Short mmCIF file of C-alpha atoms and ligand atoms in Angstrom, two decimals:
data_model
loop_
_atom_site.label_atom_id
_atom_site.label_comp_id
_atom_site.label_asym_id
_atom_site.label_seq_id
_atom_site.Cartn_x
_atom_site.Cartn_y
_atom_site.Cartn_z
CA MET A 1 -47.98 162.82 134.32
CA ALA A 2 -47.66 164.56 131.38
CA GLY A 3 -44.82 166.46 131.84
CA PRO A 4 -44.36 169.40 130.14
CA GLY A 5 -43.18 168.23 126.53
CA ASP A 6 -45.80 165.85 125.64
CA ASN A 7 -47.97 166.15 123.12
CA THR A 8 -51.75 167.30 124.74
CA THR A 9 -52.30 169.80 122.79
CA PRO A 10 -55.30 168.90 119.90
CA LYS A 11 -55.32 168.70 116.51
CA GLY A 12 -51.79 169.20 117.18
CA GLN A 13 -51.26 172.73 116.63
CA ASN A 14 -48.78 172.77 118.69
CA GLU A 15 -46.71 170.78 115.47
CA ARG A 16 -47.85 173.52 113.33
CA HIS A 17 -46.37 176.62 115.04
CA ILE A 18 -42.42 176.94 115.09
CA PRO A 19 -41.32 178.72 117.95
CA VAL A 20 -38.93 181.29 117.23
CA LEU A 21 -35.61 182.07 118.75
CA LEU A 22 -36.96 179.78 121.02
CA GLU A 23 -32.94 179.28 123.27
CA GLU A 24 -32.38 183.10 122.42
CA VAL A 25 -35.31 183.63 124.47
CA ILE A 26 -34.76 181.32 127.96
CA ALA A 27 -31.69 182.81 128.23
CA ALA A 28 -32.48 186.40 128.07
CA LEU A 29 -35.57 185.33 129.85
CA GLN A 30 -33.96 182.51 132.44
CA PRO A 31 -36.43 181.26 134.35
CA ALA A 32 -35.69 178.31 137.16
CA THR A 33 -37.07 176.56 139.71
CA GLY A 34 -39.64 178.15 142.14
CA GLN A 35 -40.04 180.90 139.32
CA LEU A 36 -43.13 182.32 138.12
CA ILE A 37 -43.34 183.72 134.65
CA ILE A 38 -45.37 185.28 132.08
CA ASP A 39 -45.84 183.97 128.70
CA GLY A 40 -48.30 186.95 127.57
CA THR A 41 -48.73 185.85 124.08
CA PHE A 42 -49.56 181.85 124.59
CA GLY A 43 -50.20 180.81 121.27
CA ALA A 44 -48.76 177.27 120.15
CA GLY A 45 -47.57 177.33 123.93
CA GLY A 46 -43.99 176.94 122.81
CA TYR A 47 -42.37 179.52 124.88
CA THR A 48 -44.62 178.21 127.38
CA ARG A 49 -43.58 175.19 127.44
CA ARG A 50 -39.31 175.36 126.97
CA ILE A 51 -40.48 177.48 130.39
CA LEU A 52 -41.78 175.10 132.23
CA GLU A 53 -39.33 172.63 131.60
CA THR A 54 -37.09 175.09 133.54
CA GLY A 55 -39.07 174.07 136.96
CA ALA A 56 -40.88 177.49 136.33
CA SER A 57 -44.07 178.48 136.91
CA VAL A 58 -46.21 180.21 134.25
CA THR A 59 -48.94 182.22 133.53
CA ALA A 60 -50.28 182.16 129.83
CA ILE A 61 -52.59 185.23 128.20
CA ASP A 62 -53.70 184.70 124.55
CA ARG A 63 -56.00 187.40 123.11
CA ASP A 64 -58.24 184.37 120.66
CA PRO A 65 -60.02 181.85 122.22
CA SER A 66 -59.58 179.16 120.17
CA ALA A 67 -55.46 178.99 121.79
CA ILE A 68 -56.15 179.03 124.64
CA GLU A 69 -59.11 176.43 124.41
CA ALA A 70 -56.43 173.81 122.86
CA GLY A 71 -53.64 174.80 125.87
CA ARG A 72 -56.79 173.36 128.82
CA ALA A 73 -55.84 169.88 128.07
CA LEU A 74 -51.44 170.81 129.69
CA GLU A 75 -52.89 172.78 132.12
CA ARG A 76 -54.72 170.31 133.52
CA ALA A 77 -51.94 167.49 133.27
CA LEU A 78 -49.19 170.44 135.39
CA ALA A 79 -51.84 170.41 138.45
CA GLY A 80 -50.99 174.40 138.85
CA ARG A 81 -47.87 175.06 137.30
CA LEU A 82 -49.76 176.90 133.92
CA THR A 83 -52.17 178.93 134.41
CA LEU A 84 -53.82 180.35 132.01
CA VAL A 85 -56.09 183.91 131.14
CA GLN A 86 -58.12 184.82 128.19
CA GLY A 87 -57.28 188.21 127.15
CA THR A 88 -54.85 190.71 126.30
CA PHE A 89 -51.13 191.38 126.98
CA SER A 90 -51.75 194.68 127.71
CA THR A 91 -53.75 194.17 131.32
CA LEU A 92 -50.93 191.94 132.10
CA ASP A 93 -50.47 193.72 135.45
CA GLN A 94 -53.12 193.37 136.08
CA VAL A 95 -53.22 189.25 135.53
CA ALA A 96 -50.00 189.43 137.32
CA LEU A 97 -52.14 190.88 140.66
CA LEU A 98 -54.52 187.53 139.92
CA GLY A 99 -51.59 184.83 140.12
CA GLY A 100 -48.27 186.53 141.67
CA VAL A 101 -45.79 188.97 141.12
CA PRO A 102 -44.04 186.90 138.12
CA ASP A 103 -39.62 187.08 138.16
CA GLY A 104 -39.96 188.29 134.10
CA ILE A 105 -42.45 188.15 130.82
CA VAL A 106 -41.93 187.23 127.64
CA LEU A 107 -44.09 188.83 124.35
CA ASP A 108 -44.14 186.69 121.15
CA ILE A 109 -45.55 189.65 118.89
CA GLY A 110 -47.71 189.21 116.54
CA VAL A 111 -49.98 185.90 114.75
CA SER A 112 -49.18 182.73 114.93
CA SER A 113 -48.54 179.62 111.59
CA MET A 114 -52.35 178.99 112.90
CA GLN A 115 -54.11 182.09 112.46
CA ILE A 116 -52.82 182.75 109.69
CA ASP A 117 -53.44 179.54 108.11
CA GLU A 118 -57.05 178.99 108.90
CA ALA A 119 -58.39 180.77 106.57
CA GLU A 120 -62.39 181.23 108.14
CA ARG A 121 -59.72 183.56 110.35
CA GLY A 122 -59.09 185.71 107.29
CA PHE A 123 -56.03 186.69 107.32
CA SER A 124 -54.22 185.42 104.90
CA PHE A 125 -55.61 185.49 101.58
CA GLN A 126 -54.14 182.80 100.10
CA LYS A 127 -56.98 180.92 101.11
CA ASP A 128 -60.14 182.85 100.28
CA GLY A 129 -62.16 183.10 104.47
CA PRO A 130 -64.58 186.41 105.05
CA LEU A 131 -63.30 189.20 105.47
CA ASP A 132 -62.16 189.15 109.47
CA MET A 133 -58.96 189.33 110.88
CA ARG A 134 -59.75 189.22 114.69
CA MET A 135 -56.98 187.37 117.34
CA SER A 136 -60.29 188.04 119.10
CA SER A 137 -63.85 187.60 118.35
CA SER A 138 -65.47 189.90 119.78
CA GLY A 139 -64.86 194.20 118.14
CA PRO A 140 -65.33 195.70 114.36
CA SER A 141 -63.42 193.34 111.63
CA ALA A 142 -61.05 194.19 108.70
CA ALA A 143 -64.86 193.90 106.58
CA ASP A 144 -65.88 196.73 109.23
CA VAL A 145 -62.89 198.45 108.64
CA VAL A 146 -62.63 199.06 104.63
CA ASN A 147 -66.32 199.78 104.03
CA ARG A 148 -67.05 202.35 106.83
CA LEU A 149 -64.54 204.69 107.36
CA LYS A 150 -63.02 206.96 105.51
CA THR A 151 -61.37 207.28 102.61
CA GLY A 152 -58.94 209.15 104.23
CA ASP A 153 -58.72 207.22 107.23
CA LEU A 154 -58.09 204.02 105.30
CA ALA A 155 -56.06 205.99 103.08
CA ARG A 156 -53.66 206.73 107.00
CA ILE A 157 -54.16 203.05 107.97
CA PHE A 158 -52.63 201.75 104.63
CA ASN A 159 -49.75 204.09 104.88
CA PHE A 160 -48.90 203.79 108.48
CA LEU A 161 -49.27 199.89 108.69
CA GLY A 162 -48.38 199.04 106.04
CA GLU A 163 -45.56 201.40 103.91
CA GLU A 164 -48.12 200.68 100.52
CA ARG A 165 -46.78 203.54 98.90
CA HIS A 166 -50.27 203.19 96.67
CA ALA A 167 -52.08 203.30 100.05
CA GLY A 168 -53.95 206.71 98.09
CA ARG A 169 -55.61 205.16 95.31
CA ILE A 170 -56.00 201.77 96.54
CA ALA A 171 -58.41 203.94 99.79
CA ARG A 172 -60.35 205.57 96.85
CA MET A 173 -60.72 202.20 94.82
CA ILE A 174 -62.60 200.41 97.52
CA GLU A 175 -64.82 203.58 98.42
CA LYS A 176 -65.97 202.80 95.18
CA ARG A 177 -66.67 199.36 94.87
CA ARG A 178 -67.87 199.64 98.60
CA ALA A 179 -71.24 201.35 97.39
CA SER A 180 -71.82 199.30 95.19
CA GLU A 181 -71.25 195.87 96.78
CA PRO A 182 -68.66 195.54 100.11
CA PHE A 183 -66.58 193.64 100.67
CA THR A 184 -67.13 190.69 102.65
CA ARG A 185 -63.89 188.04 101.61
CA THR A 186 -60.60 187.68 101.14
CA ARG A 187 -59.66 186.85 97.89
CA ASP A 188 -62.62 189.33 96.72
CA LEU A 189 -60.49 192.33 98.79
CA ALA A 190 -57.21 191.09 97.47
CA ASN A 191 -57.90 190.43 94.05
CA ALA A 192 -59.85 194.30 93.66
CA ILE A 193 -55.89 195.63 94.50
CA GLU A 194 -54.20 193.48 92.46
CA ALA A 195 -56.57 194.17 89.50
CA LEU A 196 -54.88 197.99 90.78
CA VAL A 197 -52.05 198.45 90.64
CA GLY A 198 -51.83 195.42 88.82
CA ARG A 199 -47.98 193.15 89.64
CA ASN A 200 -44.33 194.19 89.28
CA PRO A 201 -42.72 191.25 88.68
CA LYS A 202 -39.92 192.50 90.00
CA VAL A 203 -41.32 192.14 93.00
CA PRO A 204 -41.92 188.86 94.89
CA ILE A 205 -45.27 189.33 97.49
CA HIS A 206 -48.40 190.02 96.20
CA PRO A 207 -50.08 193.84 95.98
CA ALA A 208 -52.61 193.06 98.49
CA THR A 209 -50.09 192.33 100.60
CA ARG A 210 -49.35 195.61 102.63
CA VAL A 211 -52.68 196.41 102.72
CA PHE A 212 -53.61 193.50 104.18
CA GLN A 213 -51.08 193.58 107.02
CA ALA A 214 -51.83 196.78 107.54
CA LEU A 215 -55.36 195.86 108.18
CA ARG A 216 -54.75 193.27 110.84
CA ILE A 217 -52.59 195.66 112.85
CA PHE A 218 -55.42 198.37 113.50
CA VAL A 219 -58.23 195.21 113.31
CA ASN A 220 -56.29 194.67 116.37
CA ASP A 221 -55.06 197.66 117.48
CA GLU A 222 -51.35 195.87 117.39
CA LEU A 223 -49.17 199.18 118.40
CA GLY A 224 -51.28 199.78 120.96
CA GLU A 225 -51.19 196.95 122.93
CA LEU A 226 -47.47 196.49 122.39
CA VAL A 227 -47.15 200.17 124.32
CA ARG A 228 -49.40 199.46 126.66
CA ALA A 229 -47.61 196.00 128.15
CA LEU A 230 -44.24 197.43 127.52
CA HIS A 231 -46.13 199.29 130.10
CA ALA A 232 -47.70 197.68 131.84
CA ALA A 233 -44.03 195.24 131.97
CA GLU A 234 -42.92 198.05 133.89
CA ARG A 235 -45.34 198.40 137.06
CA VAL A 236 -45.12 195.11 137.70
CA LEU A 237 -41.40 193.53 136.94
CA GLN A 238 -39.84 193.64 140.80
CA PRO A 239 -36.00 194.35 141.17
CA GLY A 240 -34.13 191.98 138.66
CA GLY A 241 -37.57 190.59 136.97
CA ARG A 242 -36.49 190.31 132.50
CA LEU A 243 -38.85 191.41 130.06
CA VAL A 244 -38.17 189.66 126.47
CA VAL A 245 -40.01 190.62 123.37
CA VAL A 246 -39.78 189.79 120.04
CA THR A 247 -41.54 191.64 117.15
CA PHE A 248 -41.39 190.86 113.31
CA HIS A 249 -42.29 193.99 112.85
CA SER A 250 -40.26 197.89 111.53
CA LEU A 251 -42.27 199.57 113.65
CA GLU A 252 -42.81 197.64 116.30
CA ASP A 253 -39.60 197.00 116.46
CA ARG A 254 -39.22 200.79 117.17
CA ILE A 255 -41.27 200.78 119.75
CA VAL A 256 -39.02 198.10 121.69
CA LYS A 257 -36.32 199.53 121.31
CA ARG A 258 -37.24 203.51 122.27
CA PHE A 259 -39.01 201.88 125.67
CA PHE A 260 -35.34 199.84 126.96
CA SER A 261 -33.68 202.82 125.44
CA ASP A 262 -36.29 205.75 127.02
CA ARG A 263 -35.94 203.06 130.47
CA SER A 264 -32.10 202.62 130.87
CA GLY A 265 -31.08 206.27 129.17
CA THR A 266 -28.25 204.74 126.56
CA GLY A 267 -30.37 206.81 123.62
CA GLY A 268 -27.90 209.35 124.04
CA GLY A 269 -31.27 211.98 123.12
CA SER A 270 -32.68 213.19 121.17
CA ARG A 271 -34.89 216.06 120.57
CA HIS A 272 -37.85 213.93 121.07
CA LEU A 273 -36.16 211.93 123.03
CA PRO A 274 -33.76 213.12 126.54
CA GLN A 275 -31.62 211.22 128.13
CA LEU A 276 -32.79 210.24 130.77
CA GLU A 277 -30.33 210.53 133.88
CA GLN A 278 -29.50 206.82 134.20
CA ARG A 279 -30.12 207.01 138.26
CA LEU A 280 -32.81 207.28 137.48
CA ALA A 281 -32.89 204.34 135.61
CA SER A 282 -36.03 201.14 134.81
CA PHE A 283 -34.47 198.96 132.91
CA THR A 284 -31.07 197.35 132.13
CA PRO A 285 -30.71 196.66 128.77
CA ILE A 286 -29.53 192.96 128.63
CA GLY A 287 -26.87 193.07 125.71
CA LYS A 288 -26.10 194.75 123.09
CA GLY A 289 -29.11 196.29 120.50
CA ILE A 290 -31.24 193.04 119.44
CA VAL A 291 -30.86 189.49 118.64
CA SER A 292 -31.64 188.04 115.77
CA PRO A 293 -32.28 184.49 114.74
CA THR A 294 -29.07 182.05 112.97
CA ALA A 295 -29.02 181.51 109.83
CA ALA A 296 -30.16 178.21 110.11
CA GLU A 297 -32.90 178.65 112.42
CA ALA A 298 -34.21 181.58 108.80
CA GLU A 299 -33.38 179.12 106.92
CA ARG A 300 -36.10 175.95 108.65
CA ASN A 301 -38.06 178.21 110.08
CA PRO A 302 -38.92 181.09 106.80
CA ARG A 303 -41.37 183.15 108.99
CA ALA A 304 -38.44 183.85 111.88
CA ARG A 305 -36.51 185.78 109.04
CA SER A 306 -37.77 189.29 111.06
CA ALA A 307 -37.74 188.92 114.10
CA LYS A 308 -35.79 190.54 116.75
CA LEU A 309 -35.56 190.13 120.23
CA ARG A 310 -34.62 192.87 122.60
CA ALA A 311 -34.66 192.29 126.41
CA GLY A 312 -33.74 194.77 129.47
CA ILE A 313 -33.79 193.61 133.55
CA ARG A 314 -35.38 195.94 136.17
CA THR A 315 -33.58 198.27 138.02
CA HIS A 316 -34.14 199.13 141.65
CA ASN A 317 -35.88 201.77 140.82
CA PRO A 318 -39.77 203.00 140.10
CA PRO A 319 -41.27 203.35 136.80
CA LEU A 320 -41.31 205.98 135.17
CA ALA A 321 -43.81 209.23 133.64
CA GLU A 322 -45.63 207.50 130.24
CA ASP A 323 -45.55 209.89 127.26
CA HIS A 324 -46.17 207.13 123.56
CA SER A 325 -45.20 211.13 122.21
CA ILE A 326 -41.34 208.65 122.28
CA TYR A 327 -43.25 206.00 119.04
CA GLY A 328 -43.85 208.18 116.43
CA LEU A 329 -47.08 206.78 116.39
CA PRO A 330 -49.26 208.68 114.54
CA ASN A 331 -52.91 209.11 115.03
CA LEU A 332 -55.09 206.68 113.97
CA PRO A 333 -59.31 206.77 113.77
CA ILE A 334 -60.34 204.66 116.20
CA PHE A 335 -62.98 202.97 114.71
CA HIS A 336 -65.97 203.57 116.92
CA GLU A 337 -65.50 207.31 116.86
CA THR A 338 -64.90 207.71 113.03
CA ALA A 339 -66.84 204.42 111.25
CA ARG A 340 -70.03 205.65 109.68
CA SER A 341 -72.75 203.88 110.32
C1 SAM B 401 -47.40 184.40 117.58
S1 SAM B 401 -47.75 184.03 118.71
C2 SAM B 401 -46.84 183.45 120.28
C3 SAM B 401 -46.24 181.99 120.13
C4 SAM B 401 -45.63 181.66 121.77
N1 SAM B 401 -44.35 181.47 121.37
C5 SAM B 401 -45.11 179.97 120.90
O1 SAM B 401 -43.94 179.72 120.87
O2 SAM B 401 -46.54 178.76 120.88
C6 SAM B 401 -48.30 185.84 118.84
C7 SAM B 401 -49.91 185.11 119.81
O3 SAM B 401 -50.85 186.05 120.66
C8 SAM B 401 -51.95 186.22 120.65
N2 SAM B 401 -52.15 188.19 120.38
C9 SAM B 401 -51.28 188.32 119.72
N3 SAM B 401 -51.72 189.45 120.57
C10 SAM B 401 -52.35 189.62 121.67
C11 SAM B 401 -52.59 190.15 122.83
N4 SAM B 401 -52.76 192.04 122.58
N5 SAM B 401 -52.18 189.79 123.71
C12 SAM B 401 -53.26 188.46 123.97
N6 SAM B 401 -51.90 187.27 123.17
C13 SAM B 401 -51.83 188.29 121.79
C14 SAM B 401 -51.70 185.28 119.82
O4 SAM B 401 -53.83 185.46 119.56
C15 SAM B 401 -50.61 184.66 118.79
O5 SAM B 401 -51.63 182.82 119.88
#
């Protein structure tokens, strides 16, 4: 019988995405025989395989149909110990209703190497591809956003989600150009941005990097997904259950940090984040602050460099009321409300 360490994934997909902070995730999650863990971001199954090796069972979610498809052989080989679900991790409490109450939940936020490497997915401008960027195959694509949102909304997306200092200029250039020729390809958009703002020899990244990042986060509602998933985890975990989150972006880490400090009463309090009475805390943080990759891991896997792990243990208290204002998220447009037809 195949084991979780066997290479049962077609096209060697599990070799292409190197799991980040893997042993640190396991140390925080402490999976064990007889437990059920939800892996909210299956990807190439790197975390799932390692969790299965501990004897725990896994329900794994991914919004990308090709990630789920690639994991089906492993699911069949493990007969009952692994269940794959195609969907978004913000619905993990509904997934848990079907699969059983989890002892732990892990989220590895962002895109996989497979998604970035495949030109047809449109995440990267290194290789030309359609301007898509959807992790699932439904909803508006990056081309819809670029060609249809109002200029002011585009500028706010580039500014907030990409911290792009030329956000307004780039949005105005897009508005002008799309009137005669809409953007449909990744390289075309990247070249147009480069032609507008030029290359700064002191800045090593391509001038379109931040706009592409902002579009990806917006198209997939990545920040909204994360906030909803944290609250779903709070609802579904039993006392002693563990929540482990790995992020790669400062906006995401800020959300996770504020969630745990708000829910544990360790934040010190502020006008926006009043101190919670600790006797009401719904989580106890694991460790102090973040866990980052070792120098050896960052050297081995450059993608790991910006990774941050935060984790907490569910207390016996009921879930606290949700107050999304603590995350400091801007009111970005909701595509269907603001898009021009
Ligand atoms: C960084 S990869 C996970 C890699 C995985 N931990 C491994 O070791 O192979 C992130 C995965 O999460 C998925 N994903 C991102 N946002 C999601 C969401 N809101 N709901 C479900 N899956 C999501 C992506 O499609 C991608 O496959």
